[in-house]
Coordinates of C-alpha atoms and ligand atoms in Angstrom, one line a residue:
X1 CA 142.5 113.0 148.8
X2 CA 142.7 114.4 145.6
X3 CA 145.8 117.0 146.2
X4 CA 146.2 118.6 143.2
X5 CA 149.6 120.7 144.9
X6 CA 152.2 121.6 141.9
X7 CA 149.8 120.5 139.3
X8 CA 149.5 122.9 135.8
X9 CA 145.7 122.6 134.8
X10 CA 144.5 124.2 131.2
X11 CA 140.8 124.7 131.7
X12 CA 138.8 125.9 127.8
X13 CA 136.3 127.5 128.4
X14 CA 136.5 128.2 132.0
X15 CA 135.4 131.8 132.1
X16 CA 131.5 130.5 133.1
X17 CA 129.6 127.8 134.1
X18 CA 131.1 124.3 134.3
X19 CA 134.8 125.5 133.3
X20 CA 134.2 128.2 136.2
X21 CA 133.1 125.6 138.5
X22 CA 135.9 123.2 137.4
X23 CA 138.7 125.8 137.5
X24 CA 137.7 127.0 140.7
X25 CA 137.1 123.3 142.2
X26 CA 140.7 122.2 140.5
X27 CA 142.5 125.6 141.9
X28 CA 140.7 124.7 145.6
X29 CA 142.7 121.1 145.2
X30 CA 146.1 123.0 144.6
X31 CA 146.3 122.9 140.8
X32 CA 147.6 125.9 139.0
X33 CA 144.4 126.7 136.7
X34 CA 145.2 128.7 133.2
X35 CA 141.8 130.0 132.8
X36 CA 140.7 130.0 128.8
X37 CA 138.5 132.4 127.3
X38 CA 137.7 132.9 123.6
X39 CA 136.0 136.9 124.0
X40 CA 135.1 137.1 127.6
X41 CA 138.2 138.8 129.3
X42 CA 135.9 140.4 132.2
X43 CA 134.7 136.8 133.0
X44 CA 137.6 135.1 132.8
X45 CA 139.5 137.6 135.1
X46 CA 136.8 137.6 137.4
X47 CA 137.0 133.7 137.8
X48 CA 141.0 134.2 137.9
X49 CA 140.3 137.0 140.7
X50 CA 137.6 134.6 142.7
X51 CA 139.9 131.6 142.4
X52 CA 143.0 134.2 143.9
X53 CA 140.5 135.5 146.7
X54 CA 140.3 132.3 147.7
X55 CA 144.1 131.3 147.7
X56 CA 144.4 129.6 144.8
X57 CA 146.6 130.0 141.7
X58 CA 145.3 130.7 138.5
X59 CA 145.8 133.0 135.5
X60 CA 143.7 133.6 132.2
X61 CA 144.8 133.0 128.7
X62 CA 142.9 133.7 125.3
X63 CA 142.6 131.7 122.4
X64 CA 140.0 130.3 119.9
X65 CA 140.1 126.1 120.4
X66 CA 139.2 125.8 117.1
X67 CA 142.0 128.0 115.6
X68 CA 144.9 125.1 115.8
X69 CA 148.0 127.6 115.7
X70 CA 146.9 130.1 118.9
X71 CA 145.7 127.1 120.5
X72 CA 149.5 125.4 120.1
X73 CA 150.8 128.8 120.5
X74 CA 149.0 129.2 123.6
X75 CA 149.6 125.9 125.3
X76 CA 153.2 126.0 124.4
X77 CA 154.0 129.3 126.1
X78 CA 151.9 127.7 129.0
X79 CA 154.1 125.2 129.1
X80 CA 157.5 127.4 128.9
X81 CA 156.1 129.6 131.3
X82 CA 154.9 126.8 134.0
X83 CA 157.2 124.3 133.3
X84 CA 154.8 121.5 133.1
X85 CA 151.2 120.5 132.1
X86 CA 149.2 117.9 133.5
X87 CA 145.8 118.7 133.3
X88 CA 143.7 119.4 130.2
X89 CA 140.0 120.0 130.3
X90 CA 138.1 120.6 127.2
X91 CA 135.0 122.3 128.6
X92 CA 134.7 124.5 125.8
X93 CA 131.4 124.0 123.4
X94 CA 128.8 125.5 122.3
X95 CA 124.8 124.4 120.6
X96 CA 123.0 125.7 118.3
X97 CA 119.5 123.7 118.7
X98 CA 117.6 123.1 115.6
X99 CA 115.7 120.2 114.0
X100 CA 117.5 118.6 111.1
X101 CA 115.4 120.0 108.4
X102 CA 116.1 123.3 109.3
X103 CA 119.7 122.8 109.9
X104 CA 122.0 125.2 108.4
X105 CA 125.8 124.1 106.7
X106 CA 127.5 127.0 108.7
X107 CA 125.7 125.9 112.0
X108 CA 127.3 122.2 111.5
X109 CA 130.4 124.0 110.6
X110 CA 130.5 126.1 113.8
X111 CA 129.6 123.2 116.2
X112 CA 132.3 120.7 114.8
X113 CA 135.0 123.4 114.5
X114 CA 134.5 124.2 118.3
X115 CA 133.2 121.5 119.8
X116 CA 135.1 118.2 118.2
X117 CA 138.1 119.8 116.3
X118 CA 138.5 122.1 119.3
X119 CA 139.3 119.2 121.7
X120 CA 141.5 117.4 119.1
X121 CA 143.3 120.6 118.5
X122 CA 144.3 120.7 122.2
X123 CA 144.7 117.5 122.8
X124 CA 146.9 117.4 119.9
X125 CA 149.6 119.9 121.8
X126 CA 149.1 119.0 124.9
X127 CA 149.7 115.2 124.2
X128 CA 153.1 116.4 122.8
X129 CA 154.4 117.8 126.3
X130 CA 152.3 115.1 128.5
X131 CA 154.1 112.1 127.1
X132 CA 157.7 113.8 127.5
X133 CA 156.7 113.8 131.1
X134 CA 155.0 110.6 131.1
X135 CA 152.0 111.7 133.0
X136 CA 149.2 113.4 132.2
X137 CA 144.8 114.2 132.4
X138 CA 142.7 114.7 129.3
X139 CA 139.1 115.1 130.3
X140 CA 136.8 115.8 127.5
X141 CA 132.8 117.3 128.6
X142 CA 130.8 115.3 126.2
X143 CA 127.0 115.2 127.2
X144 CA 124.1 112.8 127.9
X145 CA 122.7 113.6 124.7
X146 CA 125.8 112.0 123.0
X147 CA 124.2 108.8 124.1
X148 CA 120.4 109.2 124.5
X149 CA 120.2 111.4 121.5
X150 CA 117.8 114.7 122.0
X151 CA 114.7 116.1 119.1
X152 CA 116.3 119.7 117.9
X153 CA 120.5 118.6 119.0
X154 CA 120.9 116.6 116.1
X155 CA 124.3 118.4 115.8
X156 CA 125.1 119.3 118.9
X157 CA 124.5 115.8 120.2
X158 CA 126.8 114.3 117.1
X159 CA 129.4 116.4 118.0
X160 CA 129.1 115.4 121.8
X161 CA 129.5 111.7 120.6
X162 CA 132.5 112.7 118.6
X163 CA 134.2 113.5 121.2
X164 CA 133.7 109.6 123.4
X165 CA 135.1 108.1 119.6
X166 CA 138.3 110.5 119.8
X167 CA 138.5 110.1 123.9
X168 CA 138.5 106.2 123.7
X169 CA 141.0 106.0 121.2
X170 CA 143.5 108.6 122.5
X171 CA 142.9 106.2 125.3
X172 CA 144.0 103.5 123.9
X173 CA 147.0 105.5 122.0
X174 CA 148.5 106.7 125.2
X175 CA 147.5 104.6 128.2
X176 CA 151.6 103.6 128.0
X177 CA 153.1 107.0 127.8
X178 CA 151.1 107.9 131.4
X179 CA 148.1 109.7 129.9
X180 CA 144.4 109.0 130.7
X181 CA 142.2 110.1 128.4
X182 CA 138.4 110.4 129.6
X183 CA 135.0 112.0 129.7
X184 CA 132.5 113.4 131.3
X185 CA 129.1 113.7 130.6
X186 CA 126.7 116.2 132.4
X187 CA 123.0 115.8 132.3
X188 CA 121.1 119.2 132.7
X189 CA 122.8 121.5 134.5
X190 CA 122.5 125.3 135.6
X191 CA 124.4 127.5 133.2
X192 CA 124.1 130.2 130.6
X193 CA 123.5 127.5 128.1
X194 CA 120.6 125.6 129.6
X195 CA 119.0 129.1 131.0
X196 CA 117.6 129.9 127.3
X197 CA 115.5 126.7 127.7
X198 CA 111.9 127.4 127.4
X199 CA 110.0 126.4 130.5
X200 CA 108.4 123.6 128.6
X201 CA 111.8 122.3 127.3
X202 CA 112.9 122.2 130.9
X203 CA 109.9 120.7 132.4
X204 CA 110.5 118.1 129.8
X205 CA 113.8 117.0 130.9
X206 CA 113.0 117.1 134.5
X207 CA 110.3 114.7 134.0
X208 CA 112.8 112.7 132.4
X209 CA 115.5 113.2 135.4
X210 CA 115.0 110.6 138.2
X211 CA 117.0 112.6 140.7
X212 CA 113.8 115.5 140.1
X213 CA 116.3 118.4 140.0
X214 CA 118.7 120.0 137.5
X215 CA 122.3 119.7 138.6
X216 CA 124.9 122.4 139.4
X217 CA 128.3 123.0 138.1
X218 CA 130.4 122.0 141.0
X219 CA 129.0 118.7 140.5
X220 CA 130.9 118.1 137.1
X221 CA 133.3 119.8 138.5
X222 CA 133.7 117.1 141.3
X223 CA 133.9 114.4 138.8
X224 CA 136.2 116.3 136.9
X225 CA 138.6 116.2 139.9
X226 CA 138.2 112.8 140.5
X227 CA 139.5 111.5 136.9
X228 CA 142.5 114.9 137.2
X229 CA 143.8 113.0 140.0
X230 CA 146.5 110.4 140.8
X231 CA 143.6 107.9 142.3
X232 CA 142.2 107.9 139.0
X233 CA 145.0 106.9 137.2
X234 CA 143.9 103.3 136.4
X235 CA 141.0 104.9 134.6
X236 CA 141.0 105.5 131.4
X237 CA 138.9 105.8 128.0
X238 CA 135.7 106.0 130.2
X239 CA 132.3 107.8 130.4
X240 CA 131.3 109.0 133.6
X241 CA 127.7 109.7 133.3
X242 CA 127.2 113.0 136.1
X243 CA 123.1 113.3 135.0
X244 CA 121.0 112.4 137.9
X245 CA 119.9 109.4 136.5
X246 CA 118.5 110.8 133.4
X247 CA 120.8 108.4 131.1
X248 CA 122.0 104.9 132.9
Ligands
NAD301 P1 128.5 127.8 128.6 O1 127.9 128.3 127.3 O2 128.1 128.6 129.9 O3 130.1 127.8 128.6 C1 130.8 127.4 127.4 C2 132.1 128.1 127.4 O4 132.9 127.8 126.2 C3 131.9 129.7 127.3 O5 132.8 130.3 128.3 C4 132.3 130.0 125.9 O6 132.8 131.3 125.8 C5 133.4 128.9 125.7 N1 133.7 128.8 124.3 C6 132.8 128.6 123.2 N2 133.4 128.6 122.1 C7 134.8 128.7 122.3 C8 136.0 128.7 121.5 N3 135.9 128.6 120.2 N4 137.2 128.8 122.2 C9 137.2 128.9 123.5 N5 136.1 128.9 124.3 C10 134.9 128.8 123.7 O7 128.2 126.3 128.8 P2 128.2 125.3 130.0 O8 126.8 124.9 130.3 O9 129.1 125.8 131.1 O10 128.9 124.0 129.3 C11 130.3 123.7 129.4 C12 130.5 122.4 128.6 O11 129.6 121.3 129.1 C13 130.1 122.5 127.1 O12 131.0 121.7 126.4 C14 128.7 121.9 127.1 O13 128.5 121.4 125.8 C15 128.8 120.8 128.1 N6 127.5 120.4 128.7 C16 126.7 121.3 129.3 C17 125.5 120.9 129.8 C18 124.5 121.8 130.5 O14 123.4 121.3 130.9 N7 124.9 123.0 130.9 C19 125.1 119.6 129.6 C20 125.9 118.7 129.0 C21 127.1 119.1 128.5

């Protein structure tokens, strides 16, 4: 189940945290995984190296999601060089937590040129090749705040609900050319972004997290798998809610 064998996977982001879990989980299932990193070379070759230790295929490739020419640039020689692409994960993002009052133009700025045009950008030149081949995976990393809203991630969480808007209607744009469009949408989970948390914050969210636990990469990664293969390719312009039962 869930043989990803001969499979070319683009992975943003995937130098740390989720995108290392998912490009490492996606590499285990067979998939070629083109590791992106914006500044992080060390990291990303390090998940590259991990995910070859293990057998896998993968390389790493930089570019900026929310510069549109490298990121066609990149995708296109991705493409030349693989001969196919059928995977796209937009795991890159970023949050800069502050309560509305204090919010800065240039913080809004930041967030929406990474986090929302950042996914359109690459879905934009990936689309191009995945309807050629009629087939094809775009899975967007939204978040629970996107739908239960979070004090201080005014931004951040608009930006995470930009992305279900733009996920449901490429949905609905492509379902006949082969490609499923969907997201996923982690509760808390371990990484670099959730470890500046104060402990109050965190306490906070665990009180509000039936499962009484924070959740660990490889389980977005497994849901990531699940809607990258062909059993999920009835599903499409979908949420699926990995939070522990903070949001139902
Ligand atoms: P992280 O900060 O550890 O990783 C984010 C990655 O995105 C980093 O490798 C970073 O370098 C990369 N990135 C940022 N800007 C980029 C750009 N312009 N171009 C290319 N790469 C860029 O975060 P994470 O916790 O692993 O989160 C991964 C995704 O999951 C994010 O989209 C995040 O919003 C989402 N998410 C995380 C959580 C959580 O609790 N950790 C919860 C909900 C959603």
């Amino acid at each position: 189940m869930f043989d990803l064998t001969g499979k070319v996977a683009i992975v943003t982001g995937g130098s740390r945290g989720i995108g290392r879990a998912v490009s490492e989980t996606l590499a285990r299932s067979g998939a070629h995984v083109v590791v992106n990193y914006a500044g992080n070379e060390a990291a990303a070759r390090e998940t590259v190296e991990k995910i070859h230790a293990a057998g896998g295929k993968a390389d790493a490739k930089q570019f900026d999601v929310s510069d549109p020419a490298a990121v066609d640039a990149a995708i296109s020689e991705v493409h030349k060089r693989l001969g196919r692409l059928d995977i796209l994960v937009s795991n890159a993002g970023i949050a800069m937590d502050q309560l509305l009052l204090r919010v800065k133009p240039e913080e809004v700025e930041r967030t929406f040129a990474t986090n929302v045009s950042g996914a359109i950008w690459c879905a934009k030149s990936a689309m191009r090749i995945m309807m050629r081949q009629k087939t094809g995976r775009i899975i967007h990393l939204s978040s629970v705040v996107a739908e239960s809203g979070n004090p201080g991630q005014a931004v951040y969480s608009a930006s995470k609900a930009a992305l279900i808007g733009l996920t449901k209607t490429l949905a609905r744009e492509y379902a006949s050319r082969g490609v499923t469009v969907n997201v996923v949408a982690p509760g808390f989970i371990e990484t670099d972004m959730t470890s500046s948390l104060s402990d109050e914050a965190k306490k906070m969210i665990l009180a509000q997290t039936p499962a009484g636990r924070v959740g660990r990469p490889e389980e977005i990664a497994a849901a990531v798998l699940y809607l990258a293969s062909d059993e999920a390719s009835y599903v499409t312009g979908q949420v699926l809610r990995v939070n522990g039962g903070m949001y139902v």
